[in-house]
Short mmCIF file of C-alpha atoms in Angstrom, two decimals:
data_model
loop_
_atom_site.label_atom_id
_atom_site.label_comp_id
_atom_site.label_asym_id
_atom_site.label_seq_id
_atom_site.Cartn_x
_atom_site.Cartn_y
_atom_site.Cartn_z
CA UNK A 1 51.51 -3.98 -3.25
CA UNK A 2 50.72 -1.98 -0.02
CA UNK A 3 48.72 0.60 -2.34
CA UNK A 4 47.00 -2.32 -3.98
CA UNK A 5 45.67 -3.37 -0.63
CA UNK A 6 44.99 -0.37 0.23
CA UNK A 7 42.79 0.11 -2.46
CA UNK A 8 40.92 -3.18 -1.95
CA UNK A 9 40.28 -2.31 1.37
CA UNK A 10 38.47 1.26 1.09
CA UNK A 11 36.52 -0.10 -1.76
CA UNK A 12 35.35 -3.36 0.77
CA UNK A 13 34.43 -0.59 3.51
CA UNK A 14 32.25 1.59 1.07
CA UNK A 15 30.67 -1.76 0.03
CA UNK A 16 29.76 -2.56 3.12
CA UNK A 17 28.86 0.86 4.57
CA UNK A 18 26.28 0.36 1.35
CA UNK A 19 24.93 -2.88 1.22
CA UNK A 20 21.64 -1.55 2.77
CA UNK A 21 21.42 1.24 0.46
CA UNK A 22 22.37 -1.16 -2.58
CA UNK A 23 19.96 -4.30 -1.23
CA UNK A 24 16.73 -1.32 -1.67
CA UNK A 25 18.34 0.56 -4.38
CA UNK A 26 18.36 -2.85 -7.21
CA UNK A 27 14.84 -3.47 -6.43
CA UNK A 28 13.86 -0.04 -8.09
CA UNK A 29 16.24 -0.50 -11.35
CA UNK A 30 15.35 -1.39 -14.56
CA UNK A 31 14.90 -5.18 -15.39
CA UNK A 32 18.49 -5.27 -17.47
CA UNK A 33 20.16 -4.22 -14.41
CA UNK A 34 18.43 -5.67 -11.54
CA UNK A 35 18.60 -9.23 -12.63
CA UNK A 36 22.63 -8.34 -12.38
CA UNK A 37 22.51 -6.57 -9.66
CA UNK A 38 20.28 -9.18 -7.36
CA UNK A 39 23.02 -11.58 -9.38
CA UNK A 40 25.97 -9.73 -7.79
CA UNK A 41 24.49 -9.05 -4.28
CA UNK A 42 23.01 -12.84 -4.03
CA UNK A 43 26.43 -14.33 -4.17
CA UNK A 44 27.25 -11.53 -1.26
CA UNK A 45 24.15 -11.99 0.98
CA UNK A 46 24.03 -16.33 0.40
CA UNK A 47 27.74 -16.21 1.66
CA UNK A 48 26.78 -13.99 4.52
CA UNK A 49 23.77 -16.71 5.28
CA UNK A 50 26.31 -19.78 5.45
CA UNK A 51 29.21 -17.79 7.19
CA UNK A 52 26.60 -16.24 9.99
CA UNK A 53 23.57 -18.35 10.21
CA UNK A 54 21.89 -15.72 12.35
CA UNK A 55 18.39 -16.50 11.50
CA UNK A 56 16.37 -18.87 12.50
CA UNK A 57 14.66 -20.78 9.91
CA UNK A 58 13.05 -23.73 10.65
CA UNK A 59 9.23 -22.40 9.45
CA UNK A 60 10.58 -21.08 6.76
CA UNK A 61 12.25 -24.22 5.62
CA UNK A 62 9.57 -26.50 6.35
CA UNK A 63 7.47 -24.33 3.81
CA UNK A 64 10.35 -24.51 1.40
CA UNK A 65 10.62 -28.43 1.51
CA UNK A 66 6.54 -28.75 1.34
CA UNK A 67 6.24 -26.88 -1.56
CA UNK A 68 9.25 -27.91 -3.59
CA UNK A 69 7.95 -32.19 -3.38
CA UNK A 70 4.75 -30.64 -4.48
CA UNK A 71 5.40 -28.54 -7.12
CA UNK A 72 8.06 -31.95 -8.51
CA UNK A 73 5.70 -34.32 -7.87
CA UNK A 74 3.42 -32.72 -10.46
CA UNK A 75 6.47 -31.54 -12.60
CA UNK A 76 5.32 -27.95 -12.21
CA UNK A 77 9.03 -26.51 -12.72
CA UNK A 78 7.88 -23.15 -12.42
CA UNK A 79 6.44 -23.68 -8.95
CA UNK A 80 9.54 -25.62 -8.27
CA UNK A 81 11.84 -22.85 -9.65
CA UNK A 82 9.85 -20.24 -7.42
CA UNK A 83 10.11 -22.44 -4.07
CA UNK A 84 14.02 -22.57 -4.43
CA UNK A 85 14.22 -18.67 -5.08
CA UNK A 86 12.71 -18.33 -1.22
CA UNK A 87 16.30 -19.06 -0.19
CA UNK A 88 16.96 -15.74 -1.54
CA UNK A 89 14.05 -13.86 0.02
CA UNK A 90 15.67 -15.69 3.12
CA UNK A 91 19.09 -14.49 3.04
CA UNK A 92 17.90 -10.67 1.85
CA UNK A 93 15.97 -10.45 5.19
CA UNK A 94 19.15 -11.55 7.08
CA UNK A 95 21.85 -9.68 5.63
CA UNK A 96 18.23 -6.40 5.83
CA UNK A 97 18.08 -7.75 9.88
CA UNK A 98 21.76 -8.36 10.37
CA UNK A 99 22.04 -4.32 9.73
CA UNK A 100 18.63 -2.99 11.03
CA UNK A 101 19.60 -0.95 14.15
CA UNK A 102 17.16 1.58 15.17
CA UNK A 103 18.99 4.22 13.06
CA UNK A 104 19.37 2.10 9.73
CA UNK A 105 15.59 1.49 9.98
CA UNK A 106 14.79 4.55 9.54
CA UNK A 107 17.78 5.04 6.35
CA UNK A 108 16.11 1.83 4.73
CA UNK A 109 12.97 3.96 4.98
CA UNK A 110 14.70 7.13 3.32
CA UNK A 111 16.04 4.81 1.09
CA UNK A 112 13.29 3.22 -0.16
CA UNK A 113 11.34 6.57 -1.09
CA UNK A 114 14.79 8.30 -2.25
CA UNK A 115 14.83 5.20 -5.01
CA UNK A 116 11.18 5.61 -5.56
CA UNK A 117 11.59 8.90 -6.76
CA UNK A 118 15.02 8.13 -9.21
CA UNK A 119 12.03 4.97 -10.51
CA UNK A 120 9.47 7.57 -10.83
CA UNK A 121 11.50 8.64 -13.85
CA UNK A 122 10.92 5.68 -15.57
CA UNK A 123 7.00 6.10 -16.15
CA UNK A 124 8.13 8.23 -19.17
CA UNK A 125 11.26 6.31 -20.36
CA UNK A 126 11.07 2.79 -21.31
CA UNK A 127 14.01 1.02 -22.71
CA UNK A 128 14.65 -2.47 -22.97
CA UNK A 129 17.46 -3.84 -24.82
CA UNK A 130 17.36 -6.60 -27.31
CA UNK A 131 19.77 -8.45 -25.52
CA UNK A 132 18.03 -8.58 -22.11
CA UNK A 133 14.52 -9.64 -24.06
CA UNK A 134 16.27 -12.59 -25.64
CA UNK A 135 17.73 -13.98 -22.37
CA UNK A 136 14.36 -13.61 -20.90
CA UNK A 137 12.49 -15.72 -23.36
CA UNK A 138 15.12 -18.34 -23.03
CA UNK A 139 14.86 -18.61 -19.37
CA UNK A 140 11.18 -18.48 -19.43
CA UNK A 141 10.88 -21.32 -22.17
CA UNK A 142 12.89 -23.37 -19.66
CA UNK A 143 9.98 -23.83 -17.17
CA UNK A 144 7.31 -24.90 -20.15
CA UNK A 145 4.96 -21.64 -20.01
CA UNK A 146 4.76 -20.43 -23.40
CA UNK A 147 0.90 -20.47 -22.66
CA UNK A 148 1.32 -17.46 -20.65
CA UNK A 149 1.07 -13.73 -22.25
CA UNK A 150 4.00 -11.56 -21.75
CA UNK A 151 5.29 -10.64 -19.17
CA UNK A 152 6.14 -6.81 -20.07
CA UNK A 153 2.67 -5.67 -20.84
CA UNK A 154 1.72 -3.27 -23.66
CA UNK A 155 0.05 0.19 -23.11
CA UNK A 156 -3.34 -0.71 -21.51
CA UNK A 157 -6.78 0.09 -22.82
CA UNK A 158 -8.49 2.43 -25.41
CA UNK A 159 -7.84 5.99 -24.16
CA UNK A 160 -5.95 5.71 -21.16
CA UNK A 161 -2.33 4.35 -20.46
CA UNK A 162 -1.02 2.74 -17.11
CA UNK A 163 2.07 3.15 -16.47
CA UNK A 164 4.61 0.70 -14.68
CA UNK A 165 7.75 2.22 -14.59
CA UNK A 166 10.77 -0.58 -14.21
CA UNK A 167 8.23 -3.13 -13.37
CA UNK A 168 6.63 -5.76 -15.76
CA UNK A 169 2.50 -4.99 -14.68
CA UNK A 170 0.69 -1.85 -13.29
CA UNK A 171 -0.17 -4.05 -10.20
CA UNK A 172 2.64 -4.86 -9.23
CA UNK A 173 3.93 -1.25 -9.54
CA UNK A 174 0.64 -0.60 -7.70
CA UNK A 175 1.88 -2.71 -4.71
CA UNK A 176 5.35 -0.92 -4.81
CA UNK A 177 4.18 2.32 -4.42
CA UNK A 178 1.53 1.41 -1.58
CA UNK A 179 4.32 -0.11 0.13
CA UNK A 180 6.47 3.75 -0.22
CA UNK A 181 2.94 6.08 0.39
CA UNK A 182 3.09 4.18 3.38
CA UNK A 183 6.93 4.79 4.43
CA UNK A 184 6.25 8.37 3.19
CA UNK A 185 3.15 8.59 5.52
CA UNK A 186 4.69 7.25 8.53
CA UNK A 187 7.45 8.86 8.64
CA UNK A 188 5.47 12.28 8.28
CA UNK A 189 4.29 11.76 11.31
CA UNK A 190 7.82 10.51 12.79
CA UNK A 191 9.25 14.10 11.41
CA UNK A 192 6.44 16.30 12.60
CA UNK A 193 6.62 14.72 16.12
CA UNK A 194 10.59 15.86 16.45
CA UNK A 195 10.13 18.57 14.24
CA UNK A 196 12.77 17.68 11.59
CA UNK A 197 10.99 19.86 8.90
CA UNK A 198 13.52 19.78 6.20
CA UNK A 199 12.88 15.93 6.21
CA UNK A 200 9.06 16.47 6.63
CA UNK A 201 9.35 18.54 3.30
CA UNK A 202 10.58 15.33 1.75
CA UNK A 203 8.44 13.42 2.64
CA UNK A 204 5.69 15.16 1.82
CA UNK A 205 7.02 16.17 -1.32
CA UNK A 206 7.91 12.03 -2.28
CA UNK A 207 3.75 11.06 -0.89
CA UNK A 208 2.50 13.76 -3.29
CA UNK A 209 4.51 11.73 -6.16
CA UNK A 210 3.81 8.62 -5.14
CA UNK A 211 0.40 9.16 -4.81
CA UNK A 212 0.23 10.95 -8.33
CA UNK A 213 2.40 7.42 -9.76
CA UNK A 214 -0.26 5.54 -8.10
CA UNK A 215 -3.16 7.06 -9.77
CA UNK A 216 -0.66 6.51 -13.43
CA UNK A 217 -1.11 2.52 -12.97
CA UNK A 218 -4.95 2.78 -13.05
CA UNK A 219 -5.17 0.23 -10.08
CA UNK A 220 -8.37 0.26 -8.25
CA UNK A 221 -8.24 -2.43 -5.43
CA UNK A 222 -5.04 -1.24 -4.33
CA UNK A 223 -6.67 2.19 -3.49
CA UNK A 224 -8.71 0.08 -0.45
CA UNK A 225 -5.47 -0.98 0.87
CA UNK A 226 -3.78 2.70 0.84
CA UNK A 227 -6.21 4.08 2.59
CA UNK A 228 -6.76 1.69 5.37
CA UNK A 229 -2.96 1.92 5.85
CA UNK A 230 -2.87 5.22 6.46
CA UNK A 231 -5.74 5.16 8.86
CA UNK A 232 -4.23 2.81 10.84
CA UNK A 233 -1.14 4.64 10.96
CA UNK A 234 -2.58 7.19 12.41
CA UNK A 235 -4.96 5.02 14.62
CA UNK A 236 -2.43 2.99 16.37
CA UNK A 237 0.18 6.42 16.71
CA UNK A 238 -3.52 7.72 18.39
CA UNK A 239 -3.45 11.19 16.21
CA UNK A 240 -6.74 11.72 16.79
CA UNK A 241 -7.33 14.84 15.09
CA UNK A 242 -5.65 13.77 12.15
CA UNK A 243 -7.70 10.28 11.40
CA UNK A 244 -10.84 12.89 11.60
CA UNK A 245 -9.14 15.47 9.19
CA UNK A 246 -7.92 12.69 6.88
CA UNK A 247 -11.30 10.82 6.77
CA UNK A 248 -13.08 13.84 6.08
CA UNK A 249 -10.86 14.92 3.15
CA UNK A 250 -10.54 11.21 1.95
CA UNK A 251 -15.01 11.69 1.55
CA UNK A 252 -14.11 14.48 -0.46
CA UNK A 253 -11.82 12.60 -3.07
CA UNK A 254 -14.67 10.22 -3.16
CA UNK A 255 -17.26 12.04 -3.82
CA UNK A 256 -14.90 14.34 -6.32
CA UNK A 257 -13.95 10.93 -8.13
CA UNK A 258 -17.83 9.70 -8.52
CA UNK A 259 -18.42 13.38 -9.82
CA UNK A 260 -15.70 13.70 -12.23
CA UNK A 261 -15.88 10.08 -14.00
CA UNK A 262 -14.04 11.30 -17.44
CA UNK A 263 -10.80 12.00 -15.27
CA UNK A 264 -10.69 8.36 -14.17
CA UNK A 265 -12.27 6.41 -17.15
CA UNK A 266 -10.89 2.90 -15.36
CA UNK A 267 -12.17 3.46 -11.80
CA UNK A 268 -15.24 3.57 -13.86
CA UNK A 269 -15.31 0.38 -15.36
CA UNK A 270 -15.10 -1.67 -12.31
CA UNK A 271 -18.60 -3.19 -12.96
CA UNK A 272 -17.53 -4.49 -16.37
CA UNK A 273 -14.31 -5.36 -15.21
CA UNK A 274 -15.19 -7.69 -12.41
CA UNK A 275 -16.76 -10.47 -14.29
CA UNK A 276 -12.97 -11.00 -15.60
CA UNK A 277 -11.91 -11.64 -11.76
CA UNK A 278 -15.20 -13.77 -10.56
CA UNK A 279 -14.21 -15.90 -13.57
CA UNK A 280 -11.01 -16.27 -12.40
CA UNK A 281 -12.14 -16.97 -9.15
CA UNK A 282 -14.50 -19.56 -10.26
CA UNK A 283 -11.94 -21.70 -12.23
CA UNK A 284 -9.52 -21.54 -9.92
CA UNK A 285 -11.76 -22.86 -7.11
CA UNK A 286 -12.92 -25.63 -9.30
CA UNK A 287 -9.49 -26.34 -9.19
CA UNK A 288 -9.22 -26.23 -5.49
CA UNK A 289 -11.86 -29.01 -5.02
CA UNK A 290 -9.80 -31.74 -7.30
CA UNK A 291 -7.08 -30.78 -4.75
CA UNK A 292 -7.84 -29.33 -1.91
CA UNK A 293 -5.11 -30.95 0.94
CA UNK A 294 -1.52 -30.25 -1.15
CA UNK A 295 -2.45 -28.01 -4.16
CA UNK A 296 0.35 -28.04 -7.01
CA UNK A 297 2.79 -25.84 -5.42
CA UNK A 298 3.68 -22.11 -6.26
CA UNK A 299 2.64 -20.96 -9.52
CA UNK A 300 -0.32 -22.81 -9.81
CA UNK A 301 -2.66 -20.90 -11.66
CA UNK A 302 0.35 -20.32 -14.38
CA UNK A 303 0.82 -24.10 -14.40
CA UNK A 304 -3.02 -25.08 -14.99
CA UNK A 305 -4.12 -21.87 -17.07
CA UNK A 306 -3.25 -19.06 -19.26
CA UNK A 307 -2.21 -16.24 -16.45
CA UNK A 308 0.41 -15.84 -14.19
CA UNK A 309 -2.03 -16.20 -10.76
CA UNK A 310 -5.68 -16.39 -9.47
CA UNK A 311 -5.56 -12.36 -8.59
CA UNK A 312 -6.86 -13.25 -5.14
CA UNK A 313 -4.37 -14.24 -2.41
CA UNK A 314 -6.18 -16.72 -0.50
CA UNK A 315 -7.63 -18.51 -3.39
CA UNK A 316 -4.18 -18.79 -4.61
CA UNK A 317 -2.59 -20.23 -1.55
CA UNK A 318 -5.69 -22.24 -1.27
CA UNK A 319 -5.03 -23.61 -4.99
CA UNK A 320 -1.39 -23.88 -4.92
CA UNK A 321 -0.45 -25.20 -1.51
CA UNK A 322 -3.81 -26.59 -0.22
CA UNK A 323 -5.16 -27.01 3.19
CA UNK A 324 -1.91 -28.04 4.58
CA UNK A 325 0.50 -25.39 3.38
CA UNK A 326 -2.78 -22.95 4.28
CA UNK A 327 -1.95 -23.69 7.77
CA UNK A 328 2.03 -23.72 7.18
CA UNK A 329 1.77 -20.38 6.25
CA UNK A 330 -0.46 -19.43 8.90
CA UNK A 331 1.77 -20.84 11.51
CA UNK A 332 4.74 -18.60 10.03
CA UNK A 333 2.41 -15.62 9.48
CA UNK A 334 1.64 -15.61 13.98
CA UNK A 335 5.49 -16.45 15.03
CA UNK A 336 6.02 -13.19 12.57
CA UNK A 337 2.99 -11.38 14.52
CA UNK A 338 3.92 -12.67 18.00
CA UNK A 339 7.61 -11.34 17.28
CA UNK A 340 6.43 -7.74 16.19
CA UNK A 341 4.28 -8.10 19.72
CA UNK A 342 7.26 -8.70 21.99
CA UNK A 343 9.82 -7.01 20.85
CA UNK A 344 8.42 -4.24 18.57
CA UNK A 345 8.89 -0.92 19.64
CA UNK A 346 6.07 1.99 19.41
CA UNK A 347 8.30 3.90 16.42
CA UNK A 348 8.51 1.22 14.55
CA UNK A 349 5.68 -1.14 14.54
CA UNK A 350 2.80 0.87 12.81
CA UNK A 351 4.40 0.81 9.41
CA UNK A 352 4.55 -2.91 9.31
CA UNK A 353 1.16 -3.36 10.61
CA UNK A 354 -0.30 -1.23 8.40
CA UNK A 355 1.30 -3.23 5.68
CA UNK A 356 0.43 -6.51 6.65
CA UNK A 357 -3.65 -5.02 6.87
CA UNK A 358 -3.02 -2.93 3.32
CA UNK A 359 -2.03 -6.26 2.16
CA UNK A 360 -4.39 -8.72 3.48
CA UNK A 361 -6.93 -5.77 1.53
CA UNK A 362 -5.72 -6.25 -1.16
CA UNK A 363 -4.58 -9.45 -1.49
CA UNK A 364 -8.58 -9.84 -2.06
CA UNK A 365 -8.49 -8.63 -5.92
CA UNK A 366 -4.48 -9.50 -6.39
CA UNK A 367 -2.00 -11.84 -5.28
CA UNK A 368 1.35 -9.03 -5.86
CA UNK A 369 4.18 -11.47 -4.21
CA UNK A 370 4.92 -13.01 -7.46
CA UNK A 371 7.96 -11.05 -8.47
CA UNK A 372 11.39 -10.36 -6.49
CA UNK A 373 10.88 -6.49 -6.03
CA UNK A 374 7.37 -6.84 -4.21
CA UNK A 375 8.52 -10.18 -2.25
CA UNK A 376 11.56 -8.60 -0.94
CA UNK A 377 10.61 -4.68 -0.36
CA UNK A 378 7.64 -6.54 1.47
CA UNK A 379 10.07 -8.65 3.46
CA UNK A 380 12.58 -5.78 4.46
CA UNK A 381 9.87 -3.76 5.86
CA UNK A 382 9.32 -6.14 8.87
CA UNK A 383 13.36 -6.63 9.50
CA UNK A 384 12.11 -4.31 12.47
CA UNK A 385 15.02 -3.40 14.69
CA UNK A 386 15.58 -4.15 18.55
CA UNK A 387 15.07 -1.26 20.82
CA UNK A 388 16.50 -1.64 24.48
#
């Protein structure tokens, strides 16, 4: 009996010294054994919500209850479906903040580009099994959106491929790995400023990968993001000599890229690509004006038409939450900002506010929150620690 217990309690202390690791690891798995996984770990981090209630919620919830009555009202399930899953997102940032000391900031940080490089993997080896594709139509026929195209996208275009590893679109990939070129980037210059070289070799080793999965997914807008992230990195650390270097190589690419058009046949096609998003755009804003002070609630673009958003961020909120979840949102979005002013510390705060800008970029051609890996990588990054 005393082994038993023994037992039991070794394997609850390694489960707890790895719940951080575990909470990033799952968001880089394949689909099959995420959905377990985030299964497994949301039973763990929802009882560590009710038992601790450390987090204070009351934005948060207000946003939940606005766009749950609007997303029922209209009987857009899918919307309604997504609202309730926030009560996930919010006890993964607890159980992220509840462990984020200034040391475990920076392991969630090795973490997340340690599983970036095990995902990297999956570019060249895609496996789904029959059972996990038959659950997945079943739950998605429960919310009514048969009208929708697949989820898991086929190879892409005539002569090129984009990849998208464990993840269901390019984009979204896209948004993943902007999120890690980012964690790589900063913590270059966090390694180079103590001189921890071994790590530095990492690093630079897991940005050079990154970058290369990047350019795999054939994503163009996300490009605008990447770049202003990493300038800003280096503008708010005030590396002076580096923003100069780094511009002047980043005119290079550019001018290589415009010179060398058969090596990136997409990045090409932007001009015939973009009548596809102004169309988009268009409907979606026609939309807006039969609605414009409570929307439909989350999802609404999947609920009107035949794709999964309005690939524009502020069109979408605009769309699905209206005028008045607009301004919920932008209530939550300065408490977050006024928090990251007061209590941020100088090691910590560029990443996340080079995020928030790389996303606000982007979010111009893509709305990349749609999906639990981007939602909650996105969310852990600004579980910034305390520093006395």
């Amino acid at each position: 009996m005393n082994d038993t217990l023994t037992i039991l309690g070794r394997i609850k202390y390694n489960f707890q010294e790895n719940v951080l690791f575990l909470l990033i690891l799952m968001l880089f798995l394949p689909n099959y054994l995420m959905y377990p996984m985030m299964i497994v770990m949301g039973v763990f981090i929802l009882y560590e919500l009710i038992r601790y209630r450390d987090i204070n919620v009351i934005t948060i919830s207000v946003f939940i209850l606005y766009t749950s009555l609007v997303a029922a009202s209209v009987k857009n399930w899918l919307g309604l479906g997504v609202s309730l899953a926030i009560i996930y997102v919010i006890a993964y940032v607890a159980a992220i903040k509840r462990r984020t000391s200034p040391r475990n900031y920076m392991k969630m940080q090795y973490y997340i580009v340690w599983s970036s490089l095990l995902n990297f993997l999956f570019n060249f080896i895609h496996y789904e099994p029959k059972w996990f594709s038959q659950v997945m139509n079943q739950v998605m026929a429960l919310f009514n959106v048969s009208h929708l195209p697949a989820w898991k996208l086929p190879e892409y275009g005539v002569g090129y491929f984009r990849a998208y590893s464990t993840f269901d679109n390019p984009n979204f990939y896209a948004f993943i790995l902007m999120i890690v070129i980012l964690v790589c980037f900063n913590q270059i210059q966090f390694q180079l400023t103590f001189k921890n070289y071994r790590l530095l070799s990492f690093y630079l080793g897991a940005f050079v990968i990154n970058g290369y999965a990047l350019f795999l997914t054939g994503t163009r807008s996300i490009w605008a993001g990447v770049v202003i992230g990493l300038f800003l990195i280096l503008f708010v650390q005030r590396k002076w000599t580096q923003l100069k270097l780094s511009i002047f190589l980043g005119a290079i690419a550019g001018i290589f890229v415009l010179n060398h058009p058969a090596l990136f046949p997409r990045f090409m096609q932007i001009a015939d690509h973009t009548s596809i998003r102004t169309s988009m755009w268009d409907i979606a804003l026609q939309a807006v004006k039969l609605e414009p002070w409570f929307g439909k609630g989350l999802m609404t673009y999947a609920f009107l038409f035949d794709n999964t958003h309005a690939h524009n961020l502020y069109i979408e909120i605009l769309l699905s939450l209206g005028i008045v979840g607009a301004l919920i949102i932008v209530g939550f979005m300065s408490q977050l900002l006024w928090t990251i002013y007061k209590h941020a510390h100088y090691l910590d705060y560029p990443l996340a506010l080079s995020l928030l800008v790389a996303f606000l970029i982007y979010g111009i051609f893509d709305f990349p929150l749609y999906y639990p890996q981007t939602i909650l990588l996105f969310s852990a990054i600004f579980c910034l620690p305390k520093r006395d």
